[in-house]
Amino acid sequence: MKGLLLRDLRLAIRAGGGFGLGLAFFLIVTVLMPFGIGPETGIITAVAPGILWVGALLACLLSLDRIFALDWEDGSLELLATSPLPLEALAGVKALAHWLTTGLPLVAAAPVLAVLLNLPVPGFGWLIASLAVGTPALSAIGTFGAALTVGVKRGGLLLSLLVLPLYVPTLLFGAEVARRGAQGLDALTPLALLAGISLLALAAMPFAAAAALRVNLR
Amino acid sequence: MSLDVQSLACARGGVRILAGVSFAVARGEALILRGPNGSGKTTLLRTLAGLTPPLSGKVAAPPEGVAYAGHADGLKAQLSVAENLAFWAGVFGATGISAAVDAFDLAELLDRPAGNLSAGQKRRLSLARLLVTGRPVWCLDEPTVSLDVDNVARFARAVGTHLAAGGAAVIATHIDLGLPGAKSLDITPFTRAHQPRRPHHDDPFLSEGAL
Amino acid sequence: MSIWEYANPRKFMATSGALLPWVSALAAILVVGGLVWGFFFTPDDFRMGSSVKVIYIHVPTAIMGSSAWFMMLVTSLIWLIRRHHVSALAAKAAAPVGMVFTLIGLITGAIWGQPMWGTWWEWDPRLTAFLVLFLFYLGYMALWEAIENPDAAADLTSVLCLVGTVFAVISRYALVFWNQGLHQGASLSLDPEQNVADVFAYPLWTCIIGFLFLFLALVLYRTRTEIRARRLRALIQRERMA
C-alpha cells in the first residue's frame, strides 16, 4: 500500500503538470470571480468563503478522472486487481494520493487567495480548518465517481455530473464553517457536521469504489 | 494439482463466449492455448485470473496463486525500469528484483525511463514482473508479442525455470515456444459456433416465446 | 408461487400486459376527475385566492418525484441482491418518469411561489432539496446511457443509486441547517395535510392517488419497452455471433 502511494505521488510530480494543475485552476477561478462580481470590497468580502470553497471544489473535480484512468489505460489497474492488494485498499490509497496532490495544496493556498478576497482575519483559521476537514471527503467521493466512470471513454463530463450532486452536503457545511468563521459566529457545529460527512465518506466510499471497479474490470 | 478447471463457461461483455471448458494443469506443467483470433483465449485467461467471474463451472487454483499478464504492459512511462519492477515487487511482497532483472537481461536498462524503451524492451520488463509476483500459476496472453528470436528463447527459459521450480503456466500463443512436455489445448470446440443452440439460454431475454 | 416469478421477463410481460389497461384507465379517471373537481368545484382560498389550485398538480408530482427515487432504490437493491433483470430495468424505466415529475413539481412550485411570495425561486430547504434530487436523476440517467454492457450498467447505476440516496438524505438535512440562519422558511413549505381544509383535501387526495396510478402506468409501459429493447439487443447479438 505504501509502495502504491509513493508511486502515485512520484507519478503526480513527474507526470508534467498533473501536480500543479488543480492549484493553478483554483487560483484562476478565484481571481476571475471578482471580475464577474464587481470591484466592491464589501460584496467580495461577503462572498469570499463561498468563492474559495466552490473554487477548491472545482479544482478538486478537475483532476478526478486521472485517479483511475491512467492505470486503466496502461493495464496497471487489472494487474493491481489480481495482486494481493484488495480493491478497497487500492481505492483508499488512490483517494489519499489524490488528496495529498490536490486537496492539501488547496488547503495551503487558500489563505493566500483569501487575502485577495479581503476575507476578515478571524475567518482564516476557520477557512483552513474547513478545507482541511472537508477536502478529504471531496477526494473520497471523487474516487467513487472515478471508479464508476473508469470504463467510459471521455468520461470526464459524466464524472462531474455524477459527483457534483454528491458534493452538495460537503460544500454546504464547508462553506458554512468558513462563512460563520468570517462573520465571527459559532462555526464549531457545522465543522463537526462536516467532519462527520468526511468520516462517513472515508469509511464508505472505498467499498463503493471497489464494487464499481470490480464491475468495470470484468 | 495447480490449476483445475471444470466445465467452465466464460462471458465477455455479458455474452457467452466459451462453454464446457475442462482441463487440469499440474505443478511443473505448461498448457498452450490455441485457437483463432477472437475465439475467447483472452476471456478464458481473464476468467482464470479472477478478473471476470465465470458464468458457470469452477476454477480451482491455489489462493492468490495466479499471476496474469495481458496485452497491456502495465508500465508507467515516467518511472524507470528499476522503479517499475520495484513497485510490483512491493505490491506482491517480494524481496528483490535481481532474479527478474537477470532472467530478462534488464541490467543495462535499469535507470532508463520505461517510456523510452522499445516495444520489445517494454515487453521484457512486463514479463519480468511475473518473476517478482512469486505466484505459482502464470496466465499469459500472447506473451511473445514484439519479442525477437533471442528474447523468445530467453522467455522460454524463464518459463522452463518457473516450471522446474514447481510452477505452472497457461499460455495463449501462436508460436512454438519449444517448452519440453508442454500440453496443448485447442479451444475452438468450446466456442459458440460449435455449441448446440440450447432452447434454454443463459440470457433470460432470449427465452423462446413472444415478449 | 413465489413473488419472484414476476421478475421473469415473460411472466412480467404477461402480467403487466393484462394490468396495464386497468391501471391506465384508473390513472386517467382519477387524474382528470381530481383536477376537474379541484379546479372548478372548490372555492378559492381566502388567503391565496385561485393560486391555491396549483396544489392539485404540485403536491402529487412532488410526492411522486421523490417516491420514484425510493422505488429505484428498492429495485436497485433487488437487482444487486437477487440479480433479477426486470428489477434493474424497472429502475431504469422509473428514472425519467421520476425526473419529469420532479421537474413539474419544481415548475409548479415556482408558478405558485410567484404570486404568493413575490419570487419565482426561493432557496428554501425543501425547494432546494428537490433541485438536488433533479440533479441526481440527471446523473443516474447519464450513467445508464454511458455504459454499453447492460448488466454492468445495471450494477453501476444500482451502486450509484445506493450512494446517491445516502447523500440525498444528508443533503436534505444539511439544507435545513444551511438556510436556518438566514431566514424563516416555514411559511414556504405549507404542509397541505395540516393546513388545507376538507374541501381542498378530498380532490387533492384524488389527485395524489391518480398520479400514483399514472406513475405506475408510465413505469409499466417504459419497463415493457426496456424489456423489448433488451430482447432485441440480445437477438441481434446472437445473430452476429452465429
XYZ file of C-alpha atoms in Angstrom:
671
model
C 0.000 0.000 0.000
C 2.832 2.329 0.875
C 4.502 1.447 -2.409
C 1.377 2.307 -4.345
C 1.029 5.629 -2.531
C 4.671 6.516 -3.198
C 4.342 5.524 -6.850
C 1.246 7.695 -7.290
C 2.900 10.667 -5.627
C 6.025 10.196 -7.740
C 3.915 9.990 -10.884
C 1.969 13.099 -9.929
C 5.185 15.049 -9.557
C 6.800 13.659 -12.708
C 3.777 13.497 -14.986
C 4.338 17.012 -16.201
C 1.754 19.389 -14.783
C -0.551 16.950 -13.002
C 0.559 18.210 -9.651
C 0.150 21.974 -10.003
C -2.812 21.911 -12.362
C -5.506 21.932 -9.700
C -3.697 24.658 -7.815
C -3.414 26.890 -10.881
C -7.080 26.304 -11.668
C -8.014 27.288 -8.110
C -6.021 30.490 -8.495
C -7.659 31.388 -11.816
C -11.215 30.702 -10.611
C -10.642 32.806 -7.518
C -9.124 35.660 -9.473
C -11.864 35.599 -12.098
C -14.699 35.752 -9.571
C -14.256 39.421 -8.567
C -14.214 40.318 -12.279
C -17.663 38.806 -12.550
C -18.990 40.190 -9.280
C -17.628 43.705 -9.451
C -14.924 45.507 -7.525
C -16.949 46.414 -4.405
C -14.917 45.130 -1.483
C -17.948 44.681 0.747
C -19.650 42.278 -1.630
C -16.447 40.374 -2.363
C -15.726 40.009 1.341
C -19.243 38.691 1.903
C -18.988 36.024 -0.788
C -15.286 35.183 -0.256
C -15.858 31.972 1.771
C -18.257 30.684 -0.879
C -15.904 31.537 -3.749
C -12.969 29.850 -2.057
C -14.981 26.726 -1.337
C -16.509 26.458 -4.807
C -13.082 27.151 -6.330
C -11.470 24.404 -4.248
C -14.283 22.021 -5.164
C -13.914 22.692 -8.898
C -10.131 22.359 -8.700
C -10.624 19.010 -6.990
C -13.096 17.917 -9.664
C -10.642 18.749 -12.432
C -8.169 16.023 -11.540
C -10.628 13.291 -10.557
C -10.654 11.463 -13.882
C -6.897 10.920 -13.621
C -7.328 8.823 -10.478
C -8.034 5.554 -12.287
C -7.984 6.446 -15.989
C -4.184 6.315 -16.393
C -3.885 2.959 -14.637
C -6.839 1.708 -16.670
C -5.305 2.688 -19.990
C -1.872 1.152 -19.456
C -3.266 -2.047 -17.941
C -1.901 -1.499 -14.424
C -5.389 -1.499 -12.965
C -6.166 -5.087 -13.914
C -2.726 -6.181 -12.777
C -3.360 -4.439 -9.454
C -6.746 -6.148 -9.283
C -5.019 -9.545 -9.457
C -2.461 -8.536 -6.824
C -2.733 -9.282 -3.087
C -3.910 -5.705 -2.552
C -7.700 -5.617 -2.009
C -9.521 -3.216 -4.320
C -10.921 -1.442 -1.264
C -7.384 -0.641 -0.121
C -6.481 0.372 -3.659
C -9.397 2.844 -3.724
C -8.448 4.160 -0.301
C -4.816 4.700 -1.302
C -5.887 6.357 -4.551
C -8.146 8.741 -2.629
C -5.317 9.525 -0.225
C -2.886 10.161 -3.092
C -5.436 12.436 -4.753
C -5.908 14.360 -1.536
C -2.159 14.742 -0.981
C -1.601 16.003 -4.524
C -4.756 18.129 -4.868
C -6.566 18.713 -1.584
C -3.578 19.501 0.591
C -2.063 22.124 -1.784
C -5.514 23.748 -1.981
C -5.666 23.979 1.803
C -2.228 25.580 1.810
C -3.062 28.019 -0.988
C -6.475 29.072 0.312
C -5.226 31.636 2.884
C -3.153 33.406 0.211
C -6.153 33.685 -2.063
C -8.319 34.687 0.897
C -6.146 37.792 1.238
C -7.040 38.708 -2.339
C -10.729 38.438 -1.485
C -10.434 40.508 1.739
C -11.580 37.677 3.956
C -11.896 39.029 7.530
C -8.963 37.987 9.729
C -10.900 35.767 12.183
C -12.126 33.773 9.186
C -8.681 32.495 8.132
C -8.380 29.784 10.773
C -11.890 28.548 10.114
C -11.333 28.567 6.352
C -8.193 26.438 6.673
C -9.907 24.132 9.162
C -12.973 23.701 6.946
C -10.878 22.914 3.862
C -8.582 20.581 5.788
C -11.559 18.674 7.161
C -13.718 18.818 4.019
C -11.338 18.155 1.128
C -10.703 14.507 2.157
C -14.431 13.936 1.627
C -14.162 15.516 -1.834
C -11.307 13.149 -2.723
C -13.060 10.076 -1.326
C -16.368 10.806 -3.083
C -14.488 11.702 -6.253
C -12.640 8.382 -6.164
C -16.016 6.640 -6.161
C -17.136 8.702 -9.149
C -13.880 7.940 -10.968
C -14.363 4.222 -10.292
C -17.905 4.378 -11.732
C -16.781 6.021 -14.968
C -13.381 4.354 -15.453
C -14.581 2.286 -18.413
C -16.266 5.211 -20.156
C -14.357 6.905 -22.946
C -14.147 10.659 -22.394
C -15.915 10.172 -19.074
C -14.774 13.465 -17.566
C -18.034 15.311 -18.085
C -20.097 12.362 -16.923
C -17.887 12.142 -13.851
C -18.638 15.777 -12.987
C -22.350 15.213 -13.469
C -22.297 12.215 -11.117
C -20.047 13.694 -8.459
C -21.395 17.250 -8.154
C -24.733 16.307 -6.521
C -22.796 14.075 -4.120
C -20.668 17.086 -3.173
C -23.689 19.140 -2.011
C -23.574 18.369 1.732
C -19.788 18.777 1.923
C -19.968 22.127 0.175
C -22.897 23.298 2.315
C -21.183 22.581 5.608
C -17.695 23.562 4.453
C -18.743 26.957 3.169
C -20.961 27.409 6.228
C -17.959 26.916 8.518
C -15.904 29.433 6.542
C -18.773 31.938 6.353
C -19.663 31.747 10.035
C -15.993 31.940 10.911
C -15.604 35.087 8.817
C -18.646 36.654 10.472
C -17.415 35.732 13.941
C -20.328 33.358 14.591
C -20.164 29.898 16.106
C -18.604 27.687 13.435
C -17.901 24.624 15.541
C -21.271 22.968 14.900
C -21.013 22.935 11.092
C -17.362 21.923 11.427
C -18.382 18.905 13.495
C -21.047 18.019 10.914
C -18.518 18.457 8.110
C -16.140 16.138 9.947
C -18.980 13.638 10.225
C -19.525 13.701 6.464
C -15.803 13.335 5.842
C -15.575 10.343 8.147
C -18.618 8.748 6.517
C -17.142 9.303 3.051
C -13.728 7.967 4.086
C -15.278 4.895 5.674
C -17.834 4.028 2.996
C -16.506 5.297 -0.318
C -13.579 2.848 -0.719
C -16.065 -0.021 -0.574
C -18.438 1.571 -3.089
C -15.486 2.438 -5.337
C -14.143 -1.128 -5.128
C -17.571 -2.504 -6.061
C -17.680 -0.201 -9.086
C -14.114 -1.123 -10.098
C -14.939 -4.821 -9.882
C -17.855 -4.323 -12.284
C -15.778 -2.258 -14.685
C -12.854 -4.695 -14.709
C -14.805 -7.843 -15.504
C -2.754 -30.082 -8.805
C -2.090 -26.441 -9.507
C -4.999 -25.434 -11.678
C -8.186 -27.411 -12.162
C -10.902 -26.142 -14.472
C -14.242 -27.904 -14.670
C -16.977 -27.288 -17.266
C -16.226 -23.585 -17.271
C -18.385 -21.114 -19.190
C -16.996 -17.618 -19.754
C -18.635 -14.419 -20.938
C -17.321 -11.239 -22.459
C -19.499 -8.156 -22.215
C -22.371 -10.296 -20.961
C -22.231 -12.643 -23.964
C -21.287 -16.280 -23.503
C -18.074 -16.940 -25.447
C -16.941 -20.328 -24.204
C -18.716 -23.223 -22.533
C -17.757 -26.633 -21.224
C -14.051 -25.924 -20.848
C -12.349 -28.521 -18.641
C -8.653 -29.085 -18.142
C -6.066 -29.506 -15.442
C -2.539 -28.213 -15.182
C -0.266 -29.908 -12.658
C 2.805 -28.453 -10.976
C 5.674 -28.290 -13.434
C 3.299 -28.359 -16.394
C 2.567 -25.818 -19.112
C -0.601 -25.627 -21.174
C -0.559 -23.837 -24.515
C -3.955 -22.421 -25.538
C -4.607 -22.449 -29.254
C -7.453 -21.021 -31.248
C -8.125 -18.451 -33.949
C -8.349 -14.724 -33.179
C -11.453 -13.807 -31.262
C -12.119 -17.373 -30.148
C -12.002 -16.432 -26.473
C -8.439 -17.104 -25.303
C -8.213 -13.726 -23.591
C -11.627 -14.180 -21.997
C -10.596 -17.603 -20.690
C -7.327 -16.266 -19.249
C -9.100 -13.320 -17.604
C -11.561 -15.755 -16.042
C -8.692 -17.917 -14.771
C -7.063 -14.822 -13.284
C -10.287 -13.995 -11.446
C -10.916 -10.723 -13.272
C -14.092 -11.944 -14.963
C -16.436 -14.102 -12.909
C -17.317 -17.390 -14.683
C -20.882 -17.832 -15.951
C -20.825 -21.376 -14.634
C -18.329 -24.068 -13.775
C -15.378 -23.996 -11.445
C -11.799 -22.781 -11.411
C -9.739 -24.332 -8.642
C -6.412 -22.570 -8.141
C -4.144 -22.008 -5.144
C -5.423 -18.995 -3.186
C -3.816 -15.795 -4.533
C -1.781 -18.073 -6.761
C -2.409 -16.724 -10.248
C -0.232 -14.115 -11.921
C -1.779 -12.582 -15.016
C -0.129 -10.789 -17.925
C -2.365 -9.390 -20.602
C -1.888 -7.430 -23.807
C -1.122 -4.201 -21.959
C 2.300 -3.962 -20.372
C 1.102 -2.137 -17.248
C 4.173 0.081 -17.137
C 4.493 3.698 -16.070
C 6.349 5.673 -18.715
C 7.607 8.235 -16.167
C 9.184 5.647 -13.865
C 12.500 3.947 -14.536
C 12.758 0.242 -15.232
C 14.017 -0.377 -11.714
C 11.213 1.699 -10.169
C 8.577 -0.123 -12.192
C 9.865 -3.528 -11.098
C 10.405 -2.443 -7.506
C 6.816 -1.180 -7.353
C 5.395 -4.534 -8.402
C 7.813 -6.343 -6.105
C 6.485 -4.201 -3.259
C 2.854 -4.871 -4.163
C 3.433 -8.627 -4.266
C 5.651 -8.628 -1.184
C 8.771 -9.852 -2.999
C 12.176 -9.166 -1.515
C 14.281 -8.246 -4.533
C 14.186 -7.723 -8.248
C 17.622 -9.090 -9.160
C 16.395 -12.527 -10.292
C 13.840 -10.891 -12.574
C 16.445 -8.480 -13.923
C 18.843 -11.312 -14.704
C 16.222 -13.549 -16.303
C 15.219 -10.891 -18.840
C 18.603 -9.206 -19.217
C 17.408 -5.824 -17.975
C 20.550 -4.825 -16.061
C 21.688 -2.267 -18.619
C 18.220 -0.677 -18.815
C 17.582 -0.267 -15.089
C 17.851 3.528 -14.991
C 16.065 4.210 -18.266
C 12.534 5.608 -18.014
C 10.104 2.927 -19.175
C 8.668 5.412 -21.663
C 11.963 5.396 -23.589
C 12.070 1.640 -24.090
C 11.340 -0.078 -27.378
C 8.232 -2.251 -27.606
C 10.284 -5.409 -27.151
C 12.132 -3.998 -24.137
C 8.819 -2.972 -22.576
C 7.580 -6.490 -23.108
C 10.616 -7.927 -21.359
C 10.088 -5.618 -18.411
C 6.429 -6.562 -18.319
C 7.305 -10.269 -18.300
C 9.967 -9.755 -15.645
C 7.121 -8.621 -13.410
C 5.896 -12.243 -13.360
C 9.028 -13.318 -11.507
C 8.573 -10.762 -8.724
C 4.956 -11.841 -8.141
C 6.224 -15.121 -6.723
C 2.990 -16.779 -7.774
C 2.892 -20.418 -8.888
C 0.397 -20.209 -11.763
C 1.126 -17.905 -14.706
C -1.699 -16.974 -17.066
C -0.103 -15.294 -20.066
C -1.874 -13.727 -23.012
C 0.329 -13.574 -26.141
C 3.489 -13.028 -24.062
C 5.898 -13.077 -27.019
C 4.381 -10.142 -28.923
C 7.178 -7.826 -30.192
C 9.950 -10.060 -28.781
C 12.809 -11.022 -31.106
C 14.029 -14.614 -31.516
C 16.678 -14.345 -28.795
C 14.247 -12.925 -26.310
C 11.584 -15.513 -27.119
C 14.215 -18.101 -26.204
C 15.024 -16.126 -23.053
C 11.331 -16.052 -22.160
C 11.026 -19.808 -22.810
C 13.987 -20.391 -20.479
C 12.287 -18.282 -17.783
C 9.100 -20.311 -18.136
C 11.176 -23.502 -18.024
C 12.862 -22.393 -14.787
C 9.463 -21.498 -13.333
C 8.093 -24.954 -14.209
C 11.154 -26.712 -12.866
C 10.625 -24.893 -9.569
C 7.141 -26.405 -9.315
C 5.195 -23.661 -11.033
C 2.592 -23.980 -13.764
C 1.676 -21.879 -16.777
C -1.268 -21.381 -19.127
C -0.083 -19.546 -22.224
C -2.071 -18.321 -25.189
C 0.324 -18.083 -28.093
C 0.646 -18.841 -31.789
C 4.346 -19.562 -31.916
C 6.212 -22.649 -30.795
C 7.990 -21.877 -27.551
C 9.820 -25.196 -27.539
C 8.812 -25.956 -23.963
C 9.531 -29.617 -23.240
C 6.419 -31.581 -22.290
C 4.011 -28.720 -22.795
C 0.433 -29.790 -23.412
C -1.679 -28.007 -25.950
C -5.385 -27.231 -25.897
C -7.405 -26.031 -28.862
C -10.384 -24.065 -27.548
C -12.281 -23.990 -30.859
C -14.635 -26.846 -29.830
C -15.755 -24.812 -26.800
C -16.682 -21.687 -28.739
C -20.232 -20.631 -29.546
C -20.126 -21.770 -33.148
C -19.508 -25.345 -32.022
C -22.058 -25.384 -29.224
C -25.550 -26.704 -29.839
C -28.141 -23.938 -29.677
C -29.855 -24.516 -26.441
C -33.547 -23.796 -26.041
C -32.968 -22.506 -22.520
C -30.411 -19.807 -22.894
C -28.366 -18.171 -20.143
C -29.757 -14.838 -21.226
C -33.270 -14.563 -19.773
C -34.217 -12.200 -22.587
C -33.611 -14.902 -25.178
C -36.127 -17.384 -23.776
C -38.377 -18.612 -26.567
C -41.862 -17.241 -26.964
C -43.070 -13.760 -27.669
C -42.369 -10.981 -25.245
C -45.977 -19.410 -6.217
C -43.242 -17.031 -5.253
C -43.413 -13.308 -5.895
C -40.011 -13.558 -7.612
C -41.591 -15.321 -10.588
C -42.797 -11.897 -11.694
C -39.159 -10.993 -12.152
C -39.015 -13.396 -15.082
C -39.347 -11.269 -18.232
C -42.038 -13.424 -19.818
C -44.129 -13.624 -16.685
C -43.722 -9.889 -16.154
C -44.761 -9.101 -19.722
C -47.867 -11.277 -19.451
C -48.943 -9.862 -16.086
C -48.131 -6.247 -16.844
C -49.842 -6.517 -20.233
C -53.032 -7.650 -18.552
C -52.827 -4.993 -15.839
C -51.853 -2.023 -17.974
C -55.264 -1.119 -19.473
C -56.820 -1.093 -15.996
C -54.027 0.906 -14.406
C -54.048 3.390 -17.287
C -57.826 3.789 -17.176
C -57.791 4.266 -13.411
C -54.991 6.835 -13.733
C -56.887 8.770 -16.414
C -60.185 8.775 -14.498
C -58.632 9.783 -11.171
C -56.278 12.449 -12.545
C -58.873 14.056 -14.820
C -61.601 13.713 -12.196
C -59.428 15.054 -9.396
C -58.167 18.012 -11.443
C -61.659 18.964 -12.697
C -63.027 18.652 -9.161
C -60.165 20.706 -7.773
C -60.155 23.382 -10.478
C -63.861 24.003 -10.952
C -65.723 22.722 -7.907
C -63.742 24.076 -4.965
C -63.840 27.633 -3.617
C -60.846 29.968 -3.798
C -58.758 30.124 -0.664
C -59.439 33.236 1.401
C -55.729 33.947 1.684
C -54.226 32.589 -1.513
C -57.067 33.164 -3.971
C -57.240 30.946 -7.024
C -53.492 30.322 -6.987
C -54.115 27.604 -4.402
C -55.373 25.356 -7.177
C -51.877 24.592 -8.372
C -51.536 22.257 -5.377
C -53.569 19.664 -7.297
C -50.602 19.238 -9.621
C -47.760 20.456 -7.431
C -48.261 18.220 -4.403
C -48.886 14.929 -6.255
C -45.979 15.396 -8.675
C -43.610 16.359 -5.868
C -44.646 13.288 -3.889
C -44.194 11.026 -6.912
C -40.900 12.679 -7.806
C -39.352 11.636 -4.515
C -41.199 8.306 -4.307
C -39.833 7.344 -7.720
C -36.294 7.608 -6.360
C -37.310 5.401 -3.437
C -38.727 2.862 -5.865
C -35.433 2.939 -7.802
C -33.567 2.323 -4.550
C -35.683 -0.747 -3.793
C -35.457 -2.175 -7.317
C -31.712 -1.483 -7.411
C -31.291 -3.421 -4.170
C -33.330 -6.297 -5.589
C -31.062 -6.336 -8.647
C -27.870 -6.254 -6.571
C -29.040 -8.986 -4.219
C -31.158 -11.282 -6.386
C -29.973 -10.403 -9.919
C -33.468 -10.097 -11.420
C -33.078 -8.312 -14.727
C -36.618 -6.922 -14.742
C -35.911 -5.201 -11.451
C -32.905 -3.356 -12.878
C -34.887 -2.384 -15.963
C -37.756 -1.134 -13.795
C -35.287 1.159 -12.015
C -34.023 2.380 -15.376
C -37.606 2.920 -16.559
C -38.639 4.827 -13.445
C -35.815 7.374 -13.623
C -37.076 9.590 -16.477
C -40.621 9.442 -15.095
C -39.402 10.474 -11.662
C -37.259 13.198 -13.172
C -40.182 14.684 -15.119
C -42.423 14.577 -12.042
C -39.693 16.318 -10.038
C -39.354 18.927 -12.763
C -43.121 19.505 -12.888
C -43.102 19.810 -9.111
C -40.345 22.431 -9.317
C -42.055 24.411 -12.090
C -45.488 24.383 -10.471
C -43.809 25.362 -7.223
C -42.294 28.384 -8.957
C -45.658 29.253 -10.517
C -47.295 29.017 -7.118
C -44.493 30.842 -5.389
C -44.557 33.884 -7.670
C -47.948 35.314 -6.578
C -47.587 34.015 -3.016
C -44.065 35.119 -2.048
C -43.381 37.526 -4.885
C -40.494 35.468 -6.226
C -40.163 32.612 -8.695
C -37.440 30.924 -6.790
C -36.544 30.824 -3.143
C -33.567 28.895 -1.742
C -35.852 27.235 0.705
C -34.538 23.881 2.026
C -37.441 21.921 0.587
C -37.274 23.532 -2.857
C -33.517 23.182 -2.984
C -33.697 19.540 -1.935
C -35.900 18.866 -4.957
C -33.445 20.672 -7.187
C -30.666 18.422 -5.843
C -32.887 15.380 -6.411
C -33.335 16.528 -10.007
C -29.530 16.603 -10.418
C -29.325 13.077 -9.012
C -31.832 11.907 -11.637
C -29.735 13.501 -14.390
C -26.544 11.787 -13.227
C -28.266 8.430 -12.806
C -29.734 8.527 -16.318
C -26.459 9.730 -17.845
C -24.644 6.757 -16.299
C -27.193 4.325 -17.786
C -26.636 5.870 -21.198
C -22.848 5.862 -20.958
C -22.234 2.199 -20.120
C -22.636 -0.156 -23.053
C -22.907 -3.535 -21.359
C -26.420 -3.598 -19.840
C -25.518 -5.778 -16.854
C -22.542 -3.616 -15.950
C -24.714 -0.508 -16.373
C -27.315 -2.029 -14.053
C -24.645 -2.794 -11.449
C -23.026 0.624 -11.590
C -26.285 2.582 -11.575
C -27.501 0.498 -8.639
C -24.386 1.334 -6.633
C -24.812 4.978 -7.615
C -28.450 4.849 -6.515
C -27.484 3.492 -3.085
C -24.713 6.021 -2.548
C -26.864 8.786 -4.036
C -29.707 8.003 -1.645
C -27.409 8.378 1.361
C -26.103 11.696 0.090
C -29.560 12.932 -0.949
C -30.832 12.313 2.576
C -27.791 14.051 4.088
C -28.317 16.954 1.666
C -31.945 17.253 2.767
C -30.920 17.776 6.389
C -27.838 19.821 5.500
C -30.102 22.223 3.599
C -32.323 22.722 6.630
C -29.223 23.560 8.638
C -27.855 25.763 5.864
C -30.850 28.010 5.454
C -31.892 28.189 9.109
C -29.649 31.141 9.947
C -30.726 33.327 7.042
C -34.482 33.492 7.172
C -37.569 31.684 8.320
C -38.509 29.137 5.709
C -41.541 27.628 7.390
C -44.206 29.660 5.589
C -42.838 28.476 2.267
C -43.372 24.833 2.971
C -47.036 24.696 3.859
C -47.973 21.175 4.792
C -51.262 20.669 2.945
C -52.344 17.796 5.169
C -52.338 20.079 8.179
C -53.387 23.370 6.691
C -55.791 22.509 3.966
C -59.486 22.299 4.729
C -61.543 19.282 3.720
C -62.941 20.993 0.606
C -59.431 21.031 -0.783
C -58.247 17.780 0.780
C -60.674 15.384 -0.955
C -59.842 16.423 -4.535
C -56.178 16.628 -3.527
C -56.187 13.037 -2.320
C -57.944 12.005 -5.524
C -55.158 13.668 -7.490
C -52.423 12.070 -5.376
C -53.857 8.588 -5.916
C -54.447 9.419 -9.580
C -50.835 10.493 -10.087
C -49.697 7.347 -8.276
C -51.551 5.267 -10.862
C -50.250 7.494 -13.639
C -46.720 6.837 -12.370
C -47.411 3.104 -12.210
C -48.784 3.068 -15.738
C -45.855 5.038 -17.152
C -43.292 2.862 -15.370
C -45.018 -0.306 -16.592
C -45.069 0.992 -20.172
C -41.423 2.002 -20.003
C -40.328 -1.227 -18.335
C -42.066 -3.201 -21.078
C -40.285 -1.094 -23.671
C -36.944 -1.638 -21.960
C -37.530 -5.397 -21.811
C -38.335 -5.482 -25.526
C -35.303 -3.333 -26.351
C -33.154 -5.637 -24.287
C -34.533 -8.720 -26.044
C -33.925 -7.080 -29.397
C -30.358 -6.358 -28.410
C -29.825 -9.948 -27.280
C -31.319 -11.314 -30.526
C -29.156 -9.066 -32.702
C -26.101 -10.046 -30.715
C -26.886 -13.749 -31.091
C -27.280 -13.412 -34.854
C -23.984 -11.551 -35.094
C -22.147 -14.179 -33.108
C -23.606 -17.132 -35.058
